[in-house]
mmCIF file of C-alpha atoms in Angstrom:
data_model
loop_
_atom_site.group_PDB
_atom_site.id
_atom_site.type_symbol
_atom_site.label_atom_id
_atom_site.label_comp_id
_atom_site.label_asym_id
_atom_site.label_seq_id
_atom_site.Cartn_x
_atom_site.Cartn_y
_atom_site.Cartn_z
ATOM 1 C CA MET A 1 50.539 -4.335 -98.201
ATOM 2 C CA GLY A 2 48.930 -4.007 -101.655
ATOM 3 C CA THR A 3 50.547 -3.218 -104.981
ATOM 4 C CA SER A 4 53.109 -0.553 -105.755
ATOM 5 C CA THR A 5 50.366 1.902 -106.686
ATOM 6 C CA ARG A 6 48.828 1.577 -103.205
ATOM 7 C CA TRP A 7 52.116 1.690 -101.324
ATOM 8 C CA LYS A 8 51.935 4.541 -98.802
ATOM 9 C CA GLY A 9 55.097 3.733 -96.931
ATOM 10 C CA PRO A 10 58.374 5.589 -96.516
ATOM 11 C CA ASN A 11 60.019 7.337 -99.409
ATOM 12 C CA GLY A 12 62.891 9.744 -99.908
ATOM 13 C CA ASP A 13 66.612 9.599 -100.554
ATOM 14 C CA ARG A 14 67.569 7.800 -97.351
ATOM 15 C CA TRP A 15 64.918 5.134 -97.842
ATOM 16 C CA SER A 16 65.774 4.758 -101.529
ATOM 17 C CA SER A 17 69.445 4.277 -100.679
ATOM 18 C CA ALA A 18 68.576 1.527 -98.189
ATOM 19 C CA ALA A 19 66.319 -0.131 -100.763
ATOM 20 C CA ARG A 20 69.069 -0.052 -103.391
ATOM 21 C CA ARG A 21 71.513 -1.717 -101.012
ATOM 22 C CA LEU A 22 68.916 -4.408 -100.320
ATOM 23 C CA ALA A 23 68.396 -4.932 -104.058
ATOM 24 C CA ARG A 24 72.108 -5.647 -104.470
ATOM 25 C CA TRP A 25 72.292 -7.998 -101.495
ATOM 26 C CA ARG A 26 72.617 -11.729 -102.078
ATOM 27 C CA GLU A 27 72.543 -14.349 -99.362
ATOM 28 C CA ASP A 28 75.395 -16.329 -100.925
ATOM 29 C CA SER A 29 77.697 -13.326 -101.329
ATOM 30 C CA ARG A 30 80.783 -12.693 -99.265
ATOM 31 C CA ASN A 31 80.047 -11.138 -95.849
ATOM 32 C CA ALA A 32 76.318 -11.441 -96.552
ATOM 33 C CA ASP A 33 75.335 -11.415 -92.884
ATOM 34 C CA GLN A 34 77.392 -8.332 -92.122
ATOM 35 C CA ARG A 35 75.985 -6.524 -95.137
ATOM 36 C CA LEU A 36 72.438 -7.387 -94.153
ATOM 37 C CA GLU A 37 73.091 -5.903 -90.718
ATOM 38 C CA GLU A 38 74.351 -2.746 -92.407
ATOM 39 C CA ILE A 39 71.190 -2.646 -94.524
ATOM 40 C CA ALA A 40 69.129 -3.049 -91.356
ATOM 41 C CA GLU A 41 71.007 -0.154 -89.792
ATOM 42 C CA ASP A 42 70.361 1.905 -92.932
ATOM 43 C CA HIS A 43 66.625 1.340 -92.554
ATOM 44 C CA LEU A 44 66.684 2.160 -88.847
ATOM 45 C CA SER A 45 68.658 5.336 -89.524
ATOM 46 C CA ALA A 46 66.224 6.310 -92.274
ATOM 47 C CA LEU A 47 63.307 5.844 -89.885
ATOM 48 C CA HIS A 48 64.966 7.927 -87.174
ATOM 49 C CA GLU A 49 65.888 10.667 -89.610
ATOM 50 C CA THR A 50 62.358 10.820 -91.012
ATOM 51 C CA LEU A 51 60.744 11.044 -87.582
ATOM 52 C CA ARG A 52 63.169 13.686 -86.375
ATOM 53 C CA ALA A 53 62.143 15.783 -89.360
ATOM 54 C CA ASP A 54 58.426 15.067 -88.852
ATOM 55 C CA ARG A 55 57.267 13.367 -85.678
ATOM 56 C CA SER A 56 53.854 12.731 -87.225
ATOM 57 C CA ALA A 57 55.318 10.659 -90.084
ATOM 58 C CA PHE A 58 53.425 7.376 -90.678
ATOM 59 C CA GLY A 59 51.387 8.044 -87.524
ATOM 60 C CA LEU A 60 53.963 5.842 -85.810
ATOM 61 C CA TYR A 61 54.712 7.992 -82.772
ATOM 62 C CA ASP A 62 51.101 8.540 -81.745
ATOM 63 C CA THR A 63 50.150 4.930 -82.493
ATOM 64 C CA ALA A 64 53.082 3.593 -80.452
ATOM 65 C CA CYS A 65 52.313 5.888 -77.524
ATOM 66 C CA ALA A 66 48.650 4.892 -77.470
ATOM 67 C CA ALA A 67 49.520 1.180 -77.631
ATOM 68 C CA GLY A 68 52.150 1.581 -74.927
ATOM 69 C CA GLU A 69 49.619 3.227 -72.636
ATOM 70 C CA ARG A 70 47.176 0.393 -73.262
ATOM 71 C CA LEU A 71 49.868 -2.161 -72.488
ATOM 72 C CA ALA A 72 50.773 -0.355 -69.268
ATOM 73 C CA GLY A 73 47.122 -0.466 -68.269
ATOM 74 C CA VAL A 74 46.987 -4.244 -68.721
ATOM 75 C CA LEU A 75 50.125 -5.015 -66.693
ATOM 76 C CA GLY A 76 48.446 -4.783 -63.301
ATOM 77 C CA SER A 77 45.769 -7.318 -64.170
ATOM 78 C CA LEU A 78 48.368 -9.664 -65.653
ATOM 79 C CA ALA A 79 50.280 -9.502 -62.364
ATOM 80 C CA GLU A 80 47.203 -10.191 -60.273
ATOM 81 C CA GLU A 81 45.272 -12.760 -62.307
ATOM 82 C CA GLY A 82 46.204 -16.339 -62.961
ATOM 83 C CA ALA A 83 48.868 -16.606 -65.660
ATOM 84 C CA GLU A 84 47.727 -17.577 -69.133
ATOM 85 C CA SER A 85 49.200 -19.835 -71.778
ATOM 86 C CA GLU A 86 51.334 -18.293 -74.500
ATOM 87 C CA ASP A 87 48.604 -18.496 -77.135
ATOM 88 C CA ALA A 88 45.971 -17.134 -74.754
ATOM 89 C CA LEU A 89 48.200 -14.224 -73.785
ATOM 90 C CA VAL A 90 48.913 -13.413 -77.440
ATOM 91 C CA ALA A 91 45.195 -13.385 -78.222
ATOM 92 C CA ARG A 92 44.367 -11.247 -75.210
ATOM 93 C CA LEU A 93 47.056 -8.633 -75.772
ATOM 94 C CA VAL A 94 46.482 -8.375 -79.504
ATOM 95 C CA SER A 95 42.855 -7.620 -78.663
ATOM 96 C CA GLU A 96 43.488 -5.248 -75.749
ATOM 97 C CA VAL A 97 46.690 -3.515 -76.898
ATOM 98 C CA GLY A 98 46.686 -3.811 -80.677
ATOM 99 C CA ALA A 99 44.923 -1.105 -82.662
ATOM 100 C CA ASP A 100 42.237 -2.124 -85.154
ATOM 101 C CA GLY A 101 43.226 0.438 -87.783
ATOM 102 C CA GLY A 102 44.611 -0.367 -91.187
ATOM 103 C CA THR A 103 47.811 1.697 -91.286
ATOM 104 C CA LEU A 104 51.348 0.328 -91.374
ATOM 105 C CA ALA A 105 51.778 1.533 -87.797
ATOM 106 C CA ASP A 106 48.613 -0.224 -86.597
ATOM 107 C CA ALA A 107 49.677 -3.480 -88.226
ATOM 108 C CA ALA A 108 53.173 -3.155 -86.735
ATOM 109 C CA VAL A 109 51.695 -2.781 -83.248
ATOM 110 C CA ARG A 110 49.560 -5.906 -83.592
ATOM 111 C CA ARG A 111 52.500 -7.978 -84.838
ATOM 112 C CA ALA A 112 54.757 -6.503 -82.154
ATOM 113 C CA VAL A 113 52.390 -7.552 -79.373
ATOM 114 C CA ALA A 114 52.420 -11.144 -80.593
ATOM 115 C CA ALA A 115 56.162 -11.126 -81.213
ATOM 116 C CA ALA A 116 56.866 -9.660 -77.771
ATOM 117 C CA VAL A 117 54.907 -12.382 -75.997
ATOM 118 C CA ARG A 118 56.761 -15.073 -77.916
ATOM 119 C CA ASP A 119 60.127 -13.396 -77.382
ATOM 120 C CA VAL A 120 59.523 -13.153 -73.634
ATOM 121 C CA TRP A 121 58.367 -16.771 -73.533
ATOM 122 C CA ASP A 122 61.661 -17.738 -75.150
ATOM 123 C CA ARG A 123 63.532 -15.729 -72.523
ATOM 124 C CA HIS A 124 61.615 -17.431 -69.708
ATOM 125 C CA PRO A 125 61.260 -21.127 -70.607
ATOM 126 C CA GLU A 126 60.189 -21.787 -67.026
ATOM 127 C CA LEU A 127 56.802 -20.305 -67.935
ATOM 128 C CA ASP A 128 55.645 -23.496 -69.633
ATOM 129 C CA ASP A 129 56.349 -25.597 -66.547
ATOM 130 C CA ALA A 130 54.844 -22.997 -64.236
ATOM 131 C CA MET A 131 51.451 -22.611 -65.924
ATOM 132 C CA ASP A 132 49.547 -25.083 -63.754
ATOM 133 C CA ALA A 133 51.000 -23.880 -60.486
ATOM 134 C CA SER A 134 50.824 -20.195 -61.379
ATOM 135 C CA ALA A 135 47.036 -20.113 -61.229
ATOM 136 C CA ALA A 136 47.249 -20.803 -57.510
ATOM 137 C CA ARG A 137 50.091 -18.350 -56.937
ATOM 138 C CA GLY A 138 48.665 -15.477 -58.915
ATOM 139 C CA GLY A 139 49.643 -13.866 -62.188
ATOM 140 C CA PHE A 140 52.858 -13.195 -64.013
ATOM 141 C CA ALA A 141 55.926 -12.096 -62.063
ATOM 142 C CA TRP A 142 56.783 -8.427 -62.501
ATOM 143 C CA ASP A 143 60.233 -9.118 -63.928
ATOM 144 C CA ILE A 144 58.526 -10.974 -66.790
ATOM 145 C CA LEU A 145 56.013 -8.193 -67.334
ATOM 146 C CA CYS A 146 58.757 -5.566 -67.375
ATOM 147 C CA ASP A 147 60.599 -7.638 -69.974
ATOM 148 C CA LEU A 148 57.388 -7.745 -72.006
ATOM 149 C CA TYR A 149 57.099 -3.961 -71.790
ATOM 150 C CA GLN A 150 60.644 -3.432 -73.056
ATOM 151 C CA VAL A 151 60.467 -5.999 -75.817
ATOM 152 C CA PHE A 152 57.144 -4.675 -77.120
ATOM 153 C CA PHE A 153 58.557 -1.262 -78.032
ATOM 154 C CA ALA A 154 61.620 -2.797 -79.666
ATOM 155 C CA ASP A 155 59.524 -5.287 -81.644
ATOM 156 C CA MET A 156 57.200 -2.479 -82.728
ATOM 157 C CA VAL A 157 60.073 -0.738 -84.515
ATOM 158 C CA GLY A 158 61.307 -4.016 -85.970
ATOM 159 C CA GLU A 159 57.837 -4.958 -87.223
ATOM 160 C CA PHE A 160 57.278 -1.574 -88.836
ATOM 161 C CA LEU A 161 60.554 -1.900 -90.711
ATOM 162 C CA ARG A 162 59.679 -5.490 -91.609
ATOM 163 C CA SER A 163 56.726 -4.076 -93.578
ATOM 164 C CA VAL A 164 58.956 -1.542 -95.312
ATOM 165 C CA VAL A 165 61.585 -4.099 -96.252
ATOM 166 C CA ALA A 166 58.990 -6.637 -97.384
ATOM 167 C CA GLU A 167 57.556 -4.066 -99.762
ATOM 168 C CA HIS A 168 61.014 -3.199 -101.064
ATOM 169 C CA VAL A 169 61.658 -6.899 -101.648
ATOM 170 C CA LYS A 170 58.364 -7.338 -103.490
ATOM 171 C CA LEU A 171 58.813 -4.269 -105.675
ATOM 172 C CA ALA A 172 62.522 -4.470 -106.432
ATOM 173 C CA VAL A 173 63.960 -7.903 -105.769
ATOM 174 C CA PRO A 174 61.282 -10.619 -105.594
ATOM 175 C CA VAL A 175 63.986 -13.273 -105.957
ATOM 176 C CA LEU A 176 64.998 -12.491 -102.358
ATOM 177 C CA ILE A 177 61.649 -13.428 -100.859
ATOM 178 C CA ALA A 178 62.768 -16.977 -100.118
ATOM 179 C CA THR A 179 65.693 -15.725 -98.025
ATOM 180 C CA ASP A 180 63.461 -13.723 -95.616
ATOM 181 C CA PRO A 181 65.659 -10.625 -95.326
ATOM 182 C CA GLU A 182 62.752 -8.694 -93.825
ATOM 183 C CA GLY A 183 62.481 -11.094 -90.897
ATOM 184 C CA ARG A 184 66.199 -11.010 -90.230
ATOM 185 C CA ILE A 185 66.268 -7.219 -90.427
ATOM 186 C CA ALA A 186 63.302 -6.930 -88.039
ATOM 187 C CA ASP A 187 65.033 -9.204 -85.529
ATOM 188 C CA TRP A 188 68.288 -7.233 -85.773
ATOM 189 C CA VAL A 189 66.521 -3.918 -85.292
ATOM 190 C CA ALA A 190 64.578 -5.134 -82.263
ATOM 191 C CA GLU A 191 67.722 -6.514 -80.658
ATOM 192 C CA LYS A 192 69.533 -3.247 -81.385
ATOM 193 C CA VAL A 193 67.017 -0.964 -79.702
ATOM 194 C CA VAL A 194 65.590 -3.058 -76.858
ATOM 195 C CA ASP A 195 68.180 -1.869 -74.352
ATOM 196 C CA LEU A 196 67.141 1.726 -75.028
ATOM 197 C CA VAL A 197 63.680 1.065 -73.570
ATOM 198 C CA PRO A 198 63.393 1.961 -69.877
ATOM 199 C CA ASN A 199 62.466 -0.955 -67.645
ATOM 200 C CA PRO A 200 59.631 -0.080 -65.221
ATOM 201 C CA CYS A 201 60.929 -2.499 -62.589
ATOM 202 C CA GLU A 202 64.414 -0.989 -62.686
ATOM 203 C CA GLU A 203 63.018 2.534 -62.678
ATOM 204 C CA SER A 204 60.965 1.703 -59.608
ATOM 205 C CA ALA A 205 63.894 0.149 -57.781
ATOM 206 C CA GLU A 206 66.368 2.897 -58.634
ATOM 207 C CA ALA A 207 64.147 5.964 -58.349
ATOM 208 C CA THR A 208 64.914 8.255 -55.427
ATOM 209 C CA ASP A 209 61.697 10.183 -55.908
ATOM 210 C CA LEU A 210 58.888 7.948 -57.133
ATOM 211 C CA ALA A 211 56.507 10.888 -56.997
ATOM 212 C CA ARG A 212 57.751 11.798 -60.473
ATOM 213 C CA ALA A 213 56.597 8.435 -61.788
ATOM 214 C CA VAL A 214 53.161 8.144 -60.175
ATOM 215 C CA ASP A 215 50.251 10.481 -59.760
ATOM 216 C CA THR A 216 50.468 11.320 -56.051
ATOM 217 C CA ALA A 217 52.647 10.799 -52.995
ATOM 218 C CA GLN A 218 49.908 8.550 -51.644
ATOM 219 C CA SER A 219 50.358 6.251 -54.632
ATOM 220 C CA VAL A 220 54.059 6.043 -53.835
ATOM 221 C CA MET A 221 53.357 5.035 -50.261
ATOM 222 C CA GLY A 222 51.182 2.242 -51.562
ATOM 223 C CA ALA A 223 53.909 1.090 -53.937
ATOM 224 C CA ALA A 224 56.072 -0.124 -51.065
ATOM 225 C CA GLN A 225 53.325 -2.544 -50.059
ATOM 226 C CA ASP A 226 51.761 -3.341 -53.429
ATOM 227 C CA PRO A 227 54.009 -3.043 -56.518
ATOM 228 C CA SER A 228 51.030 -3.858 -58.729
ATOM 229 C CA ALA A 229 49.477 -0.515 -57.790
ATOM 230 C CA ALA A 230 52.488 1.599 -58.754
ATOM 231 C CA LEU A 231 54.291 -0.245 -61.528
ATOM 232 C CA PRO A 232 51.548 0.162 -64.156
ATOM 233 C CA LYS A 233 51.601 3.909 -63.469
ATOM 234 C CA ILE A 234 55.370 3.965 -63.712
ATOM 235 C CA ALA A 235 55.151 2.020 -66.977
ATOM 236 C CA GLU A 236 52.597 4.493 -68.328
ATOM 237 C CA SER A 237 54.726 7.474 -67.343
ATOM 238 C CA LEU A 238 57.683 5.964 -69.215
ATOM 239 C CA VAL A 239 55.816 5.500 -72.510
ATOM 240 C CA PRO A 240 56.844 8.819 -74.147
ATOM 241 C CA ARG A 241 60.449 8.180 -73.192
ATOM 242 C CA ALA A 242 60.359 4.599 -74.462
ATOM 243 C CA VAL A 243 58.807 5.610 -77.779
ATOM 244 C CA GLY A 244 61.127 8.597 -78.121
ATOM 245 C CA LYS A 245 64.197 6.439 -77.681
ATOM 246 C CA VAL A 246 63.298 3.607 -80.036
ATOM 247 C CA LEU A 247 62.156 6.080 -82.703
ATOM 248 C CA GLY A 248 65.288 8.175 -82.423
ATOM 249 C CA LEU A 249 63.534 11.259 -81.057
ATOM 250 C CA ILE A 250 65.563 11.092 -77.872
ATOM 251 C CA ALA A 251 69.175 10.678 -78.877
ATOM 252 C CA GLU A 252 70.957 7.900 -77.056
ATOM 253 C CA GLU A 253 73.856 5.857 -78.267
ATOM 254 C CA ILE A 254 74.010 2.178 -77.382
ATOM 255 C CA THR A 255 76.980 3.113 -75.158
ATOM 256 C CA GLY A 256 74.607 5.113 -72.992
ATOM 257 C CA GLU A 257 75.279 8.720 -73.963
ATOM 258 C CA GLU A 258 71.948 10.524 -73.908
ATOM 259 C CA GLY A 259 70.613 13.876 -74.924
ATOM 260 C CA ALA A 260 67.628 15.525 -76.477
ATOM 261 C CA ALA A 261 67.274 15.086 -80.184
ATOM 262 C CA ALA A 262 67.665 18.180 -82.252
#
């Protein structure tokens, strides 16, 4: 992250207000958990507001879209090949999906890939027991891969804000470092936005016209026999929508009301 003189992260009134609230937060204060959630929401709102004003801010939109497309391209091989261990999958996806640039957005993508694998492993504890047998059966089940797709975009936002909060902690309130507010805020943000990410498996099952999600009608015909052929294309087609939702560019309340962002 560097020193304050090298800090190239978010700035402006909304970000400064969130940073000030963090500076006043104490873990042993009354309603500390609730206040930290409010601070997390402040940071998420600041991010959304900034990107609505300038989609190119931080390079986050383009970086997230490119990483999402790379992830979609890997899903088919993960479904077909023998399943890997957690550590092996982290290493593979960080290499194949994570960007090698040095921006905050690039770093957030790399951390999000690793976090998403671990989050999905926690959701599916059966994976550890299934590793030996899975090599004979094939790769990862599509419901697991679709979970990975959703969680990645949510973790990407959380990890970007983790960097922002960590810098605020270092610059303004170093005494808070031991309490890890940045980690707790990142987790809250990811949990908050994950349900906004479209699930390729659900989109495939619910779509009445899959031709809008794949390149040609012939691809759709193949999807009925081989989901691995269509689902990566569906996942790729959903990337702009997924990124738009988690970054606040497509307005959707958690209750489900949706509309185009102004």
